Structures are given as C-alpha cells and as structure tokens.
Amino acid sequence: MTARPTLLGFWPHGALSEMQLTVILRRRLPDTVLWFGPHTRHWWAMLPARGRWCLVEAADPDELTGAIVRART
C-alpha cells in the first residue's frame, strides 16, 4: 500500500476503519455532526453554515472535509 496525500494527512488507503476516521474527523471538526452511513457507504455531515443547517454528503473523508469547508464559505 502506498500513502497518498489527503486532507487528513498521509495514510494508506484502507488502513483505517470508518470508526477511526470518524474519530479523527470529529476531533478536527468539533462543531460538526458527522457519520459514516453503513448502508449508503457514504460520509455525511450536518453543520451550521450561513445561519442555517446544511447537510453534506461525500464518497470519502477527504471529499467530506472539502464539502464542509465549501459549505462554510
């Protein structure tokens, strides 16, 4: 496995479980409710953005982090 650069840092794809990734994301984004959907196999987040709540969805943790940043700006 080769490490690839991501928003979470360098980690081998598939090396961390969904639970471990969720813990990392929750620590980095404490004001965001986020989870991995075991049936959809997608990542989800609910966050306050521009005075309202926003639901975002992504295929992986990096994409979710990017979607959260975009929703906040």
PDB file of N, CA and C in Angstrom, residues 2-71:
ATOM      1  N   THR A   2       0.509   2.196  -0.795  1.00  0.00           N
ATOM      2  CA  THR A   2       1.251   3.447  -0.803  1.00  0.00           C
ATOM      3  C   THR A   2       0.411   4.530  -0.153  1.00  0.00           C
ATOM      4  N   ALA A   3       1.091   5.397   0.546  1.00  0.00           N
ATOM      5  CA  ALA A   3       0.389   6.506   1.195  1.00  0.00           C
ATOM      6  C   ALA A   3       0.091   7.574   0.156  1.00  0.00           C
ATOM      7  N   ARG A   4      -1.055   8.195   0.291  1.00  0.00           N
ATOM      8  CA  ARG A   4      -1.410   9.276  -0.619  1.00  0.00           C
ATOM      9  C   ARG A   4      -1.697  10.519   0.204  1.00  0.00           C
ATOM     10  N   PRO A   5      -1.341  11.692  -0.305  1.00  0.00           N
ATOM     11  CA  PRO A   5      -1.608  12.912   0.451  1.00  0.00           C
ATOM     12  C   PRO A   5      -3.105  13.185   0.486  1.00  0.00           C
ATOM     13  N   THR A   6      -3.602  13.513   1.649  1.00  0.00           N
ATOM     14  CA  THR A   6      -5.017  13.804   1.815  1.00  0.00           C
ATOM     15  C   THR A   6      -5.167  14.980   2.766  1.00  0.00           C
ATOM     16  N   LEU A   7      -6.383  15.435   2.927  1.00  0.00           N
ATOM     17  CA  LEU A   7      -6.646  16.494   3.892  1.00  0.00           C
ATOM     18  C   LEU A   7      -6.449  16.009   5.319  1.00  0.00           C
ATOM     19  N   LEU A   8      -6.515  14.700   5.518  1.00  0.00           N
ATOM     20  CA  LEU A   8      -6.303  14.136   6.845  1.00  0.00           C
ATOM     21  C   LEU A   8      -4.829  13.863   7.112  1.00  0.00           C
ATOM     22  N   GLY A   9      -3.977  14.035   6.132  1.00  0.00           N
ATOM     23  CA  GLY A   9      -2.559  13.734   6.267  1.00  0.00           C
ATOM     24  C   GLY A   9      -2.213  12.559   5.369  1.00  0.00           C
ATOM     25  N   PHE A  10      -1.091  11.934   5.611  1.00  0.00           N
ATOM     26  CA  PHE A  10      -0.704  10.770   4.818  1.00  0.00           C
ATOM     27  C   PHE A  10      -1.172   9.509   5.523  1.00  0.00           C
ATOM     28  N   TRP A  11      -1.929   8.715   4.830  1.00  0.00           N
ATOM     29  CA  TRP A  11      -2.381   7.429   5.378  1.00  0.00           C
ATOM     30  C   TRP A  11      -2.638   6.475   4.228  1.00  0.00           C
ATOM     31  N   PRO A  12      -2.300   5.221   4.408  1.00  0.00           N
ATOM     32  CA  PRO A  12      -2.554   4.233   3.350  1.00  0.00           C
ATOM     33  C   PRO A  12      -4.051   4.013   3.200  1.00  0.00           C
ATOM     34  N   HIS A  13      -4.534   4.074   1.975  1.00  0.00           N
ATOM     35  CA  HIS A  13      -5.957   3.875   1.714  1.00  0.00           C
ATOM     36  C   HIS A  13      -6.394   2.524   2.271  1.00  0.00           C
ATOM     37  N   GLY A  14      -7.441   2.521   3.052  1.00  0.00           N
ATOM     38  CA  GLY A  14      -7.965   1.290   3.638  1.00  0.00           C
ATOM     39  C   GLY A  14      -7.302   0.888   4.939  1.00  0.00           C
ATOM     40  N   ALA A  15      -6.315   1.650   5.401  1.00  0.00           N
ATOM     41  CA  ALA A  15      -5.597   1.281   6.619  1.00  0.00           C
ATOM     42  C   ALA A  15      -6.389   1.595   7.884  1.00  0.00           C
ATOM     43  N   LEU A  16      -7.273   2.585   7.801  1.00  0.00           N
ATOM     44  CA  LEU A  16      -8.066   2.975   8.963  1.00  0.00           C
ATOM     45  C   LEU A  16      -9.519   2.575   8.749  1.00  0.00           C
ATOM     46  N   SER A  17     -10.174   2.170   9.825  1.00  0.00           N
ATOM     47  CA  SER A  17     -11.586   1.809   9.739  1.00  0.00           C
ATOM     48  C   SER A  17     -12.441   3.070   9.693  1.00  0.00           C
ATOM     49  N   GLU A  18     -13.702   2.896   9.333  1.00  0.00           N
ATOM     50  CA  GLU A  18     -14.629   4.026   9.319  1.00  0.00           C
ATOM     51  C   GLU A  18     -14.728   4.658  10.702  1.00  0.00           C
ATOM     52  N   MET A  19     -14.687   3.830  11.739  1.00  0.00           N
ATOM     53  CA  MET A  19     -14.777   4.343  13.110  1.00  0.00           C
ATOM     54  C   MET A  19     -13.555   5.203  13.433  1.00  0.00           C
ATOM     55  N   GLN A  20     -12.370   4.748  13.067  1.00  0.00           N
ATOM     56  CA  GLN A  20     -11.164   5.528  13.326  1.00  0.00           C
ATOM     57  C   GLN A  20     -11.187   6.849  12.566  1.00  0.00           C
ATOM     58  N   LEU A  21     -11.606   6.813  11.321  1.00  0.00           N
ATOM     59  CA  LEU A  21     -11.693   8.034  10.531  1.00  0.00           C
ATOM     60  C   LEU A  21     -12.726   8.994  11.101  1.00  0.00           C
ATOM     61  N   THR A  22     -13.838   8.458  11.601  1.00  0.00           N
ATOM     62  CA  THR A  22     -14.869   9.297  12.213  1.00  0.00           C
ATOM     63  C   THR A  22     -14.311  10.013  13.438  1.00  0.00           C
ATOM     64  N   VAL A  23     -13.543   9.314  14.252  1.00  0.00           N
ATOM     65  CA  VAL A  23     -12.939   9.928  15.438  1.00  0.00           C
ATOM     66  C   VAL A  23     -11.993  11.051  15.031  1.00  0.00           C
ATOM     67  N   ILE A  24     -11.166  10.818  14.010  1.00  0.00           N
ATOM     68  CA  ILE A  24     -10.241  11.845  13.530  1.00  0.00           C
ATOM     69  C   ILE A  24     -11.016  13.073  13.045  1.00  0.00           C
ATOM     70  N   LEU A  25     -12.035  12.844  12.238  1.00  0.00           N
ATOM     71  CA  LEU A  25     -12.819  13.960  11.705  1.00  0.00           C
ATOM     72  C   LEU A  25     -13.533  14.717  12.818  1.00  0.00           C
ATOM     73  N   ARG A  26     -14.100  14.018  13.783  1.00  0.00           N
ATOM     74  CA  ARG A  26     -14.820  14.686  14.877  1.00  0.00           C
ATOM     75  C   ARG A  26     -13.885  15.528  15.730  1.00  0.00           C
ATOM     76  N   ARG A  27     -12.652  15.082  15.880  1.00  0.00           N
ATOM     77  CA  ARG A  27     -11.676  15.880  16.638  1.00  0.00           C
ATOM     78  C   ARG A  27     -11.283  17.137  15.870  1.00  0.00           C
ATOM     79  N   ARG A  28     -11.177  17.024  14.562  1.00  0.00           N
ATOM     80  CA  ARG A  28     -10.789  18.177  13.744  1.00  0.00           C
ATOM     81  C   ARG A  28     -11.942  19.138  13.502  1.00  0.00           C
ATOM     82  N   LEU A  29     -13.171  18.634  13.561  1.00  0.00           N
ATOM     83  CA  LEU A  29     -14.358  19.444  13.270  1.00  0.00           C
ATOM     84  C   LEU A  29     -15.372  19.290  14.407  1.00  0.00           C
ATOM     85  N   PRO A  30     -15.048  19.794  15.604  1.00  0.00           N
ATOM     86  CA  PRO A  30     -15.903  19.540  16.770  1.00  0.00           C
ATOM     87  C   PRO A  30     -17.295  20.144  16.694  1.00  0.00           C
ATOM     88  N   ASP A  31     -17.510  21.159  15.857  1.00  0.00           N
ATOM     89  CA  ASP A  31     -18.830  21.788  15.775  1.00  0.00           C
ATOM     90  C   ASP A  31     -19.699  21.163  14.680  1.00  0.00           C
ATOM     91  N   THR A  32     -19.248  20.034  14.131  1.00  0.00           N
ATOM     92  CA  THR A  32     -19.948  19.378  13.031  1.00  0.00           C
ATOM     93  C   THR A  32     -20.402  17.987  13.447  1.00  0.00           C
ATOM     94  N   VAL A  33     -21.645  17.667  13.168  1.00  0.00           N
ATOM     95  CA  VAL A  33     -22.155  16.315  13.388  1.00  0.00           C
ATOM     96  C   VAL A  33     -21.836  15.524  12.130  1.00  0.00           C
ATOM     97  N   LEU A  34     -21.062  14.457  12.263  1.00  0.00           N
ATOM     98  CA  LEU A  34     -20.717  13.682  11.074  1.00  0.00           C
ATOM     99  C   LEU A  34     -20.745  12.195  11.364  1.00  0.00           C
ATOM    100  N   TRP A  35     -20.951  11.424  10.286  1.00  0.00           N
ATOM    101  CA  TRP A  35     -21.058   9.976  10.426  1.00  0.00           C
ATOM    102  C   TRP A  35     -20.827   9.291   9.087  1.00  0.00           C
ATOM    103  N   PHE A  36     -20.554   7.998   9.185  1.00  0.00           N
ATOM    104  CA  PHE A  36     -20.432   7.152   8.004  1.00  0.00           C
ATOM    105  C   PHE A  36     -21.696   6.322   7.908  1.00  0.00           C
ATOM    106  N   GLY A  37     -22.347   6.343   6.762  1.00  0.00           N
ATOM    107  CA  GLY A  37     -23.576   5.567   6.563  1.00  0.00           C
ATOM    108  C   GLY A  37     -23.244   4.160   6.087  1.00  0.00           C
ATOM    109  N   PRO A  38     -23.435   3.152   6.927  1.00  0.00           N
ATOM    110  CA  PRO A  38     -23.065   1.793   6.531  1.00  0.00           C
ATOM    111  C   PRO A  38     -23.889   1.248   5.359  1.00  0.00           C
ATOM    112  N   HIS A  39     -25.086   1.732   5.175  1.00  0.00           N
ATOM    113  CA  HIS A  39     -25.915   1.259   4.059  1.00  0.00           C
ATOM    114  C   HIS A  39     -25.630   2.022   2.772  1.00  0.00           C
ATOM    115  N   THR A  40     -25.393   3.333   2.894  1.00  0.00           N
ATOM    116  CA  THR A  40     -25.096   4.134   1.707  1.00  0.00           C
ATOM    117  C   THR A  40     -23.624   4.050   1.328  1.00  0.00           C
ATOM    118  N   ARG A  41     -22.770   3.683   2.319  1.00  0.00           N
ATOM    119  CA  ARG A  41     -21.313   3.647   2.138  1.00  0.00           C
ATOM    120  C   ARG A  41     -20.770   5.034   1.793  1.00  0.00           C
ATOM    121  N   HIS A  42     -21.458   6.074   2.285  1.00  0.00           N
ATOM    122  CA  HIS A  42     -21.030   7.456   2.083  1.00  0.00           C
ATOM    123  C   HIS A  42     -20.849   8.131   3.430  1.00  0.00           C
ATOM    124  N   TRP A  43     -20.120   9.233   3.407  1.00  0.00           N
ATOM    125  CA  TRP A  43     -19.886  10.050   4.589  1.00  0.00           C
ATOM    126  C   TRP A  43     -20.870  11.215   4.587  1.00  0.00           C
ATOM    127  N   TRP A  44     -21.353  11.575   5.764  1.00  0.00           N
ATOM    128  CA  TRP A  44     -22.367  12.612   5.906  1.00  0.00           C
ATOM    129  C   TRP A  44     -21.967  13.576   7.007  1.00  0.00           C
ATOM    130  N   ALA A  45     -22.414  14.816   6.882  1.00  0.00           N
ATOM    131  CA  ALA A  45     -22.181  15.818   7.922  1.00  0.00           C
ATOM    132  C   ALA A  45     -23.346  16.801   7.952  1.00  0.00           C
ATOM    133  N   MET A  46     -23.683  17.225   9.149  1.00  0.00           N
ATOM    134  CA  MET A  46     -24.684  18.261   9.372  1.00  0.00           C
ATOM    135  C   MET A  46     -23.964  19.369  10.123  1.00  0.00           C
ATOM    136  N   LEU A  47     -23.992  20.582   9.526  1.00  0.00           N
ATOM    137  CA  LEU A  47     -23.243  21.663  10.141  1.00  0.00           C
ATOM    138  C   LEU A  47     -23.962  22.988   9.971  1.00  0.00           C
ATOM    139  N   PRO A  48     -23.706  23.895  10.915  1.00  0.00           N
ATOM    140  CA  PRO A  48     -24.257  25.240  10.754  1.00  0.00           C
ATOM    141  C   PRO A  48     -23.448  25.989   9.704  1.00  0.00           C
ATOM    142  N   ALA A  49     -24.145  26.553   8.731  1.00  0.00           N
ATOM    143  CA  ALA A  49     -23.471  27.309   7.672  1.00  0.00           C
ATOM    144  C   ALA A  49     -24.375  28.450   7.223  1.00  0.00           C
ATOM    145  N   ARG A  50     -23.855  29.659   7.300  1.00  0.00           N
ATOM    146  CA  ARG A  50     -24.595  30.848   6.853  1.00  0.00           C
ATOM    147  C   ARG A  50     -25.952  31.011   7.548  1.00  0.00           C
ATOM    148  N   GLY A  51     -25.994  30.738   8.829  1.00  0.00           N
ATOM    149  CA  GLY A  51     -27.207  30.946   9.599  1.00  0.00           C
ATOM    150  C   GLY A  51     -28.257  29.853   9.490  1.00  0.00           C
ATOM    151  N   ARG A  52     -27.913  28.736   8.875  1.00  0.00           N
ATOM    152  CA  ARG A  52     -28.869  27.621   8.779  1.00  0.00           C
ATOM    153  C   ARG A  52     -28.088  26.314   8.827  1.00  0.00           C
ATOM    154  N   TRP A  53     -28.802  25.211   8.946  1.00  0.00           N
ATOM    155  CA  TRP A  53     -28.157  23.900   8.965  1.00  0.00           C
ATOM    156  C   TRP A  53     -27.996  23.391   7.539  1.00  0.00           C
ATOM    157  N   CYS A  54     -26.882  22.748   7.297  1.00  0.00           N
ATOM    158  CA  CYS A  54     -26.562  22.263   5.963  1.00  0.00           C
ATOM    159  C   CYS A  54     -26.167  20.775   6.059  1.00  0.00           C
ATOM    160  N   LEU A  55     -26.721  19.953   5.182  1.00  0.00           N
ATOM    161  CA  LEU A  55     -26.383  18.533   5.112  1.00  0.00           C
ATOM    162  C   LEU A  55     -25.489  18.314   3.902  1.00  0.00           C
ATOM    163  N   VAL A  56     -24.326  17.701   4.129  1.00  0.00           N
ATOM    164  CA  VAL A  56     -23.425  17.408   3.023  1.00  0.00           C
ATOM    165  C   VAL A  56     -23.115  15.915   3.003  1.00  0.00           C
ATOM    166  N   GLU A  57     -22.829  15.434   1.814  1.00  0.00           N
ATOM    167  CA  GLU A  57     -22.552  14.012   1.609  1.00  0.00           C
ATOM    168  C   GLU A  57     -21.307  13.887   0.751  1.00  0.00           C
ATOM    169  N   ALA A  58     -20.521  12.822   0.989  1.00  0.00           N
ATOM    170  CA  ALA A  58     -19.304  12.616   0.217  1.00  0.00           C
ATOM    171  C   ALA A  58     -18.961  11.125   0.163  1.00  0.00           C
ATOM    172  N   ALA A  59     -18.171  10.773  -0.828  1.00  0.00           N
ATOM    173  CA  ALA A  59     -17.775   9.381  -1.020  1.00  0.00           C
ATOM    174  C   ALA A  59     -16.642   8.959  -0.090  1.00  0.00           C
ATOM    175  N   ASP A  60     -15.836   9.916   0.384  1.00  0.00           N
ATOM    176  CA  ASP A  60     -14.733   9.562   1.278  1.00  0.00           C
ATOM    177  C   ASP A  60     -14.464  10.724   2.235  1.00  0.00           C
ATOM    178  N   PRO A  61     -13.638  10.495   3.272  1.00  0.00           N
ATOM    179  CA  PRO A  61     -13.395  11.535   4.276  1.00  0.00           C
ATOM    180  C   PRO A  61     -12.775  12.805   3.705  1.00  0.00           C
ATOM    181  N   ASP A  62     -11.895  12.673   2.723  1.00  0.00           N
ATOM    182  CA  ASP A  62     -11.287  13.861   2.127  1.00  0.00           C
ATOM    183  C   ASP A  62     -12.323  14.706   1.401  1.00  0.00           C
ATOM    184  N   GLU A  63     -13.170  14.054   0.644  1.00  0.00           N
ATOM    185  CA  GLU A  63     -14.230  14.762  -0.071  1.00  0.00           C
ATOM    186  C   GLU A  63     -15.184  15.418   0.923  1.00  0.00           C
ATOM    187  N   LEU A  64     -15.477  14.735   2.020  1.00  0.00           N
ATOM    188  CA  LEU A  64     -16.358  15.299   3.046  1.00  0.00           C
ATOM    189  C   LEU A  64     -15.737  16.544   3.666  1.00  0.00           C
ATOM    190  N   THR A  65     -14.442  16.481   3.974  1.00  0.00           N
ATOM    191  CA  THR A  65     -13.762  17.643   4.539  1.00  0.00           C
ATOM    192  C   THR A  65     -13.834  18.821   3.588  1.00  0.00           C
ATOM    193  N   GLY A  66     -13.602  18.580   2.307  1.00  0.00           N
ATOM    194  CA  GLY A  66     -13.700  19.643   1.311  1.00  0.00           C
ATOM    195  C   GLY A  66     -15.103  20.209   1.217  1.00  0.00           C
ATOM    196  N   ALA A  67     -16.111  19.340   1.263  1.00  0.00           N
ATOM    197  CA  ALA A  67     -17.505  19.794   1.194  1.00  0.00           C
ATOM    198  C   ALA A  67     -17.869  20.635   2.412  1.00  0.00           C
ATOM    199  N   ILE A  68     -17.343  20.276   3.562  1.00  0.00           N
ATOM    200  CA  ILE A  68     -17.601  21.045   4.782  1.00  0.00           C
ATOM    201  C   ILE A  68     -16.977  22.434   4.666  1.00  0.00           C
ATOM    202  N   VAL A  69     -15.743  22.490   4.196  1.00  0.00           N
ATOM    203  CA  VAL A  69     -15.072  23.778   4.023  1.00  0.00           C
ATOM    204  C   VAL A  69     -15.834  24.652   3.034  1.00  0.00           C
ATOM    205  N   ARG A  70     -16.264  24.068   1.927  1.00  0.00           N
ATOM    206  CA  ARG A  70     -17.024  24.835   0.935  1.00  0.00           C
ATOM    207  C   ARG A  70     -18.359  25.311   1.492  1.00  0.00           C
ATOM    208  N   ALA A  71     -19.027  24.485   2.283  1.00  0.00           N
ATOM    209  CA  ALA A  71     -20.326  24.873   2.844  1.00  0.00           C
ATOM    210  C   ALA A  71     -20.187  26.038   3.817  1.00  0.00           C
TER     211      ALA A  71
END
